[in-house]
Each structure stands twice: as C-alpha cells, then as structure tokens.
PDB file of C-alpha atoms in Angstrom:
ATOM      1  CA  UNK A  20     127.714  70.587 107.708  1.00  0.00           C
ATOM      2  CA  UNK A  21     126.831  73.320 110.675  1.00  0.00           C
ATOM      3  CA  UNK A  22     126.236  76.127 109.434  1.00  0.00           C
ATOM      4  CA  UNK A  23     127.405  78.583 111.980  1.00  0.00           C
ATOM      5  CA  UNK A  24     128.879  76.637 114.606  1.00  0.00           C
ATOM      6  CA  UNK A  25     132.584  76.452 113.334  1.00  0.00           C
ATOM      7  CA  UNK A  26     135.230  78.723 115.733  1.00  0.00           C
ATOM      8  CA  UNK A  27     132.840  80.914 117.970  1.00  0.00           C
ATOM      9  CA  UNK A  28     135.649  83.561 117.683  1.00  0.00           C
ATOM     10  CA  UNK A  29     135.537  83.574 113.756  1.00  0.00           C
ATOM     11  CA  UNK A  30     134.493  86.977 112.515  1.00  0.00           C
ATOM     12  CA  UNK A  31     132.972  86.156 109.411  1.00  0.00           C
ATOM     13  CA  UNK A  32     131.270  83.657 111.956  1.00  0.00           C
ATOM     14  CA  UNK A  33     130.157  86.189 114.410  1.00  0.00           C
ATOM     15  CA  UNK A  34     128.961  88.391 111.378  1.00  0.00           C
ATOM     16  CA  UNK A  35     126.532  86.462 110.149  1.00  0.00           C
ATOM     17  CA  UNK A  36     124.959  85.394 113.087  1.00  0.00           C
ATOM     18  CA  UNK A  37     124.514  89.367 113.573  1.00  0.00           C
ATOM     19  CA  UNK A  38     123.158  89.630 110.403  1.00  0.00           C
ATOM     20  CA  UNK A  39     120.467  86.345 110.822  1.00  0.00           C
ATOM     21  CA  UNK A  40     119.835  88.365 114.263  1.00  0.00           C
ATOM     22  CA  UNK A  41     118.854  91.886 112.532  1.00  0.00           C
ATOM     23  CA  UNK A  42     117.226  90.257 109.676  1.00  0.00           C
ATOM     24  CA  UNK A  43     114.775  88.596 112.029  1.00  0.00           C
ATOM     25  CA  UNK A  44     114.399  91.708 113.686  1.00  0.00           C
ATOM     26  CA  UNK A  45     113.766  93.862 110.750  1.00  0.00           C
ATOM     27  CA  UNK A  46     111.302  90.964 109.404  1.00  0.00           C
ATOM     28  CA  UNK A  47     109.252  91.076 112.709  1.00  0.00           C
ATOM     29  CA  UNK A  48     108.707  94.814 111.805  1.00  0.00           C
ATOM     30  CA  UNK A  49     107.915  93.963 108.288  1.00  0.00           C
ATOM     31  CA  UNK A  50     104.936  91.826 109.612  1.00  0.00           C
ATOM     32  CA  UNK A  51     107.257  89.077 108.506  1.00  0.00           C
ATOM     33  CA  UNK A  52     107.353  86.173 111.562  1.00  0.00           C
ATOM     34  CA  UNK A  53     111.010  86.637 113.216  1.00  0.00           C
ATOM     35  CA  UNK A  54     111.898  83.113 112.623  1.00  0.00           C
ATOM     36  CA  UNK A  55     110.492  83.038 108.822  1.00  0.00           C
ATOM     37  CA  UNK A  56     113.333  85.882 108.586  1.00  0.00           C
ATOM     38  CA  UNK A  57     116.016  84.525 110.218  1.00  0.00           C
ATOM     39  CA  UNK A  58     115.527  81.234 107.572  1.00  0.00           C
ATOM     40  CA  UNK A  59     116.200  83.216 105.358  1.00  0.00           C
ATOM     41  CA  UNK A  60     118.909  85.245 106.572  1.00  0.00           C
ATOM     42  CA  UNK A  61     120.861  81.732 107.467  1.00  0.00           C
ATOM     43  CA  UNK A  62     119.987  80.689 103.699  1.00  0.00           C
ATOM     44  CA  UNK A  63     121.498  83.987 102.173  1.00  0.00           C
ATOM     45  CA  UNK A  64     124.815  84.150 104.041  1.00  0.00           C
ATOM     46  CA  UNK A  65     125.193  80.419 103.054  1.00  0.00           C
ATOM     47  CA  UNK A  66     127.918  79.489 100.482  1.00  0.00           C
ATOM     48  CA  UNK A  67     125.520  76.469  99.605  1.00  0.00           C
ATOM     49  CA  UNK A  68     122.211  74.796 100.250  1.00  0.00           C
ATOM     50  CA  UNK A  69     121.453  73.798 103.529  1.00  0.00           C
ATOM     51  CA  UNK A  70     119.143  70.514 104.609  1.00  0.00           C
ATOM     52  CA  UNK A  71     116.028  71.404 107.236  1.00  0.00           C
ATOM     53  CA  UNK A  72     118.250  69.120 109.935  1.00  0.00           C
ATOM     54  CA  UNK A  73     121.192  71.921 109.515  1.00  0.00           C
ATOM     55  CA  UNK A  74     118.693  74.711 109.324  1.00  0.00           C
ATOM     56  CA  UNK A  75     116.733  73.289 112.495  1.00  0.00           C
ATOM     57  CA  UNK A  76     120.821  72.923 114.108  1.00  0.00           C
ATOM     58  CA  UNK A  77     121.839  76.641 113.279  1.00  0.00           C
ATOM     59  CA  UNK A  78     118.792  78.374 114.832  1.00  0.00           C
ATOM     60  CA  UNK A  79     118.270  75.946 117.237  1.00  0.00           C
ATOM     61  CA  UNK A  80     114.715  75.720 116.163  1.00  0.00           C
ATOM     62  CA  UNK A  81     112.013  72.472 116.123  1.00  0.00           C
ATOM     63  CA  UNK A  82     111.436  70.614 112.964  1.00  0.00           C
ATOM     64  CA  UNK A  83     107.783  71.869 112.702  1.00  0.00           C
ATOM     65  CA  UNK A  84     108.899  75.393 112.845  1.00  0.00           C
ATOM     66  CA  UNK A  85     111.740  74.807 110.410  1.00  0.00           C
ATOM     67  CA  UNK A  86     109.427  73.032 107.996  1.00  0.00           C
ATOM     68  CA  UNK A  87     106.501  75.569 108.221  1.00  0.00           C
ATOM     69  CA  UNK A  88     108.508  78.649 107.647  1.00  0.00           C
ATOM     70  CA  UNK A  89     110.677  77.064 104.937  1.00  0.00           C
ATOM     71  CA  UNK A  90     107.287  76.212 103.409  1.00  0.00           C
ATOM     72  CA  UNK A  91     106.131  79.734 103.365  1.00  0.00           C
ATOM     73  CA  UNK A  92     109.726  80.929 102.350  1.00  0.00           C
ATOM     74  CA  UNK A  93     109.179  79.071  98.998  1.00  0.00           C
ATOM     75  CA  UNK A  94     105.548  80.619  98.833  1.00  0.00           C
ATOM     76  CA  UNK A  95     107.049  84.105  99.100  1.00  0.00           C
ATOM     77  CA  UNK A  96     109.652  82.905  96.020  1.00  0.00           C
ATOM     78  CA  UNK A  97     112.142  84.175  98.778  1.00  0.00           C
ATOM     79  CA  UNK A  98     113.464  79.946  98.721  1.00  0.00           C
ATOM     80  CA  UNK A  99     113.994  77.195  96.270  1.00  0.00           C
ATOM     81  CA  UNK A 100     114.581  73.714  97.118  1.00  0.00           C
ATOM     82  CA  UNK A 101     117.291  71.309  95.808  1.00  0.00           C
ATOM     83  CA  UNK A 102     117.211  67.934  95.517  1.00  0.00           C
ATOM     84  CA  UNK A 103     120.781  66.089  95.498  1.00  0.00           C
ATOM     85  CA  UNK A 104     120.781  62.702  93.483  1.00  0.00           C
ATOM     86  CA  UNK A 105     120.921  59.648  96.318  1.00  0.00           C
ATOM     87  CA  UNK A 106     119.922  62.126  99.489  1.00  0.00           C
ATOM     88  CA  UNK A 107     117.121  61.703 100.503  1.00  0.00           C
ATOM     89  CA  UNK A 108     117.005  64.502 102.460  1.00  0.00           C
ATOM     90  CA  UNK A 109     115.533  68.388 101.195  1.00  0.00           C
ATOM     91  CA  UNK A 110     118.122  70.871 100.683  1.00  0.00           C
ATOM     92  CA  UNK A 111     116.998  74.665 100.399  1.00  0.00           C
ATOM     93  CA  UNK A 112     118.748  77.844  98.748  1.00  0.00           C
ATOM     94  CA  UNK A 113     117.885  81.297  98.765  1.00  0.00           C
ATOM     95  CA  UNK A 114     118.379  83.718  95.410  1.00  0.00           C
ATOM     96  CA  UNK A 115     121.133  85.734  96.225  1.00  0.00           C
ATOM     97  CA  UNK A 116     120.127  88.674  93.853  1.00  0.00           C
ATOM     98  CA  UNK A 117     118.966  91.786  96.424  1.00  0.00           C
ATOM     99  CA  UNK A 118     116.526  92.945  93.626  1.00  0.00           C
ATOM    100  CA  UNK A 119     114.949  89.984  92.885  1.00  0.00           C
ATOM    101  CA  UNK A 120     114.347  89.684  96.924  1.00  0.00           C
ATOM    102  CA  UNK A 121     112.943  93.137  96.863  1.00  0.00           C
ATOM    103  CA  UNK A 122     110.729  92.417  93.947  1.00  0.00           C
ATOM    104  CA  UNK A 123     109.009  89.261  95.798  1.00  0.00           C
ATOM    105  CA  UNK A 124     108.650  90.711  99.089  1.00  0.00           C
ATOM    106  CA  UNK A 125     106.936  93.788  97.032  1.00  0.00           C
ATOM    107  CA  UNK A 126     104.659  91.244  95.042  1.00  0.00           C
ATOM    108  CA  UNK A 127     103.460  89.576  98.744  1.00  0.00           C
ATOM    109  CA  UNK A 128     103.052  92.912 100.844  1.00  0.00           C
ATOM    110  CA  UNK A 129     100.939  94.296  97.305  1.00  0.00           C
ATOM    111  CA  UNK A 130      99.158  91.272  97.625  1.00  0.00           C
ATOM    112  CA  UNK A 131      98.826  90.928 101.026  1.00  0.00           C
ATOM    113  CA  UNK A 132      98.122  94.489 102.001  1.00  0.00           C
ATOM    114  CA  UNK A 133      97.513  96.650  99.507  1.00  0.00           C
ATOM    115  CA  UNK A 134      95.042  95.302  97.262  1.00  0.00           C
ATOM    116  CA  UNK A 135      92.807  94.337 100.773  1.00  0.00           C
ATOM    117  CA  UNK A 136      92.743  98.322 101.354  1.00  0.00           C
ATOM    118  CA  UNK A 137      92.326  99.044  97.863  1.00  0.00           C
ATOM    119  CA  UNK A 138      88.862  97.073  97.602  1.00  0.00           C
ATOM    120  CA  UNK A 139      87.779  98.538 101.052  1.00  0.00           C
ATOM    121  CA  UNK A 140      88.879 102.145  99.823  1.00  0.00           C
ATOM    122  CA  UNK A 141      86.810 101.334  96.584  1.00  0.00           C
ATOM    123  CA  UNK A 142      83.656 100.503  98.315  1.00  0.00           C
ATOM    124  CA  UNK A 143      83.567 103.594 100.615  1.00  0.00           C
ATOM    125  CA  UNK A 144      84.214 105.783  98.512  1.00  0.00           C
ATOM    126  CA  UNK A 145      80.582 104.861  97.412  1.00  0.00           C
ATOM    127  CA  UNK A 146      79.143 105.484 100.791  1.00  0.00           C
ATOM    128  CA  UNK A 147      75.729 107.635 100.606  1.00  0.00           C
ATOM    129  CA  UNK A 148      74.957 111.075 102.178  1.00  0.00           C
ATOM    130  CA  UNK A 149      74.569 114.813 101.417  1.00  0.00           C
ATOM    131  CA  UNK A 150      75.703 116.483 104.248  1.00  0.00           C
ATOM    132  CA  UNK A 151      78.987 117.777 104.804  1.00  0.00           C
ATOM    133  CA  UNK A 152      80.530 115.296 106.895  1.00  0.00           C
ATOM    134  CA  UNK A 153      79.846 112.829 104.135  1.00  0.00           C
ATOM    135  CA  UNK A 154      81.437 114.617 101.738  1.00  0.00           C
ATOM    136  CA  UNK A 155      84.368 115.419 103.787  1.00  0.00           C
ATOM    137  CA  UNK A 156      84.796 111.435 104.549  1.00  0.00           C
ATOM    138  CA  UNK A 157      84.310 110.710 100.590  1.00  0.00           C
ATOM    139  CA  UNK A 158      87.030 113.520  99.755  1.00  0.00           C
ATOM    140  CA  UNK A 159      89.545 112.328 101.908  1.00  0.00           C
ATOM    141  CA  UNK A 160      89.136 108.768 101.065  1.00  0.00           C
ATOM    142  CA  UNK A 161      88.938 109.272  97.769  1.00  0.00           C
ATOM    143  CA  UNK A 162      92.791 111.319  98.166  1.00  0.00           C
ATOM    144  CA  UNK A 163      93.385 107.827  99.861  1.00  0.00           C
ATOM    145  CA  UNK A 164      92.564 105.771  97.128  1.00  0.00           C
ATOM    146  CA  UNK A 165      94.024 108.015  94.572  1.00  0.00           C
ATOM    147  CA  UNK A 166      97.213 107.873  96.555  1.00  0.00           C
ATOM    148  CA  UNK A 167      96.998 104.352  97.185  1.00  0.00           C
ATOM    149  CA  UNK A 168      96.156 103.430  93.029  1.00  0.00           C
ATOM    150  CA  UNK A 169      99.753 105.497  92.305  1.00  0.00           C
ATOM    151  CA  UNK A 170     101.492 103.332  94.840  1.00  0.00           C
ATOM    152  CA  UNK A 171     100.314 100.379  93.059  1.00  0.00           C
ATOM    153  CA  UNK A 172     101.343 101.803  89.598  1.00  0.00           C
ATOM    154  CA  UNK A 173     104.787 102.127  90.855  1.00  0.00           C
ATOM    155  CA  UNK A 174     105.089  98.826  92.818  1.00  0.00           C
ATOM    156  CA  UNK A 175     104.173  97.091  89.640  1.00  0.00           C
ATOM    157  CA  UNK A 176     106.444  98.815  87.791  1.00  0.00           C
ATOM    158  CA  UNK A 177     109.233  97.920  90.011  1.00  0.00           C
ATOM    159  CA  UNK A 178     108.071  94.160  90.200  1.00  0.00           C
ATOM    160  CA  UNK A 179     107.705  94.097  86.331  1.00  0.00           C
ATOM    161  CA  UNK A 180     111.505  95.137  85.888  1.00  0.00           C
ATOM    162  CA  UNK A 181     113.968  93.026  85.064  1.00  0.00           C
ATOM    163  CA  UNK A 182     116.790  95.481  85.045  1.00  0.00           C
ATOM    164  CA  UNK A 183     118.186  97.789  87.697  1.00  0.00           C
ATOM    165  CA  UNK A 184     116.406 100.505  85.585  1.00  0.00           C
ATOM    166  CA  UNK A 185     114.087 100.960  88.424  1.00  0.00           C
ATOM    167  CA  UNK A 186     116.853 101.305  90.768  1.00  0.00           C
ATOM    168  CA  UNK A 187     118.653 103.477  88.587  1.00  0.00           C
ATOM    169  CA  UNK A 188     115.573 105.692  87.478  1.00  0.00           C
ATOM    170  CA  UNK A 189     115.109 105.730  91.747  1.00  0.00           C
ATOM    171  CA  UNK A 190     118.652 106.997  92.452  1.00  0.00           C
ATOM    172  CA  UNK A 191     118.685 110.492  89.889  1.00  0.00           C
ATOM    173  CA  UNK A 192     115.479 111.175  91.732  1.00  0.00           C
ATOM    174  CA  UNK A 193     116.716 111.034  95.025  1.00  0.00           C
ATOM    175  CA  UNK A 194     119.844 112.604  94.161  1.00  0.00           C
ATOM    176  CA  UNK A 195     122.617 109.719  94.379  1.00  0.00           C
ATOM    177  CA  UNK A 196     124.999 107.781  92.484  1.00  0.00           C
TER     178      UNK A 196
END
C-alpha cells in the first residue's frame, strides 16, 4: 500500500501531503523534531495502519530515521503498534481523537519542560541576601514560580479529563460556542 503516492493530481491526495508538510512545520516549532511530526501527520490522515517500509516510502525517509521517530512516537503515546496475524512486519496507528493528542503532548512538554523550571524556580527562590537587589530577584521569581505552579494546576487538570469538559469549561471563558 503507498500511502500518498496514488494520482499526484488527487486533491484529497495533495491535501494531506499539505497537511504532513505543516504538521512538521508546526512540530519543529513545538521543539518537536520535523520528521517525528510528519510520522505522525502521515499516521493520522491514514484510513489504516501503515508498516515502517510504507512509512519510510511516503516520506521518503531512511529506515533508521523511520524506526527512531516511530519509537519515540509510541513514547509520547502519540502511536500504537499493530501486529497482523502471519506478517511479520510492524504496523503503526495513530489515535485519531484531537483531545487525547492534546492531552499527551501536554503530559510530555509538563514533563519535559515544566517541571525542569519548576525545580530550578524552587531552588532560587531560596537564594541568600539582604540587599535590595536580592529581594527584587526573589520577588520576581517567586511571581515566576507562583505563575508557573497555576500553569501546572491547570495542565493537570486538562490531562486528568476524560471529557470535553475542559474544552467546554475553556470555550464560555473565551467567549465561543
């Protein structure tokens, strides 16, 4: 099966390449690595699993770099694989559900770089000093931290929903339906 080589002219064709192309690009500003993205852009417009040799074919990408990011695709929870009975070959999915997505890219970016600059903003907020320059750097990274701890409250509130509560509860506040 090729993924997205069928009639170059087909729109649905041409539409999701754009959208593997702008995924990758929005990952790459999301500190996610471009081709990591584009993975799982391919995965998400696919009707059905896909093997890494179809994966590797779409994106014209190496077997290493097809394994490695569909390796840390699954780490993220952003990919599951699927064994067929008599293949042996991998096949990988992605979960369609744009909520669920949201909620484990939230858990890895908390992981990965909030609760790093939550220790750090912990610790200096104990640095010592009396003078005024002290206190100023204690103040403001202590309205840092404090800002930083609410962010966290909310983020695990969003990754501890289940629902589109969260979603909901998000639209009255900014005013849409």
């Amino acid at each position: 099966m090729k993924a997205l080589v069928p009639c170059p002219h087909h729109a649905v064709t041409r539409s999701k390449s754009k959208f593997i192309e702008a995924w990758g690009t929005l990952g790459s500003s999301w500190g996610v690595p471009r081709t990591m993205a584009q993975i799982h852009a391919l995965l998400l417009v696919s009707a059905g699993a896909l093997s890494t040799e179809e994966v590797m074919e779409s994106l014209q990408i190496s077997r290493g770099n097809a394994n490695m990011n569909l390796r840390n695709l699954m780490d993220w929870g952003l990919v599951e694989k699927e064994l067929h009975v008599g293949e042996r070959r991998e096949y990988f999915k992605a979960p369609k559900d744009a909520q669920y997505i949201a909620r484990q890219v939230a858990v890895q970016r908390k992981k990965r770089e909030l609760e790093p600059m939550l220790r750090v903003l912990q610790e200096l907020q104990g640095v010592e000093g009396a003078d005024a320059d002290t206190s100023q750097f204690r103040g403001q990274i202590g309205d840092i931290y404090d800002f930083a701890l609410q962010s966290e409250r909310m983020l695990n509130l969003f990754i501890s929903s289940q629902q589109n509560w969260f979603m909901k509860a998000l639209m009255k506040l900014t005013g849409k339906k």
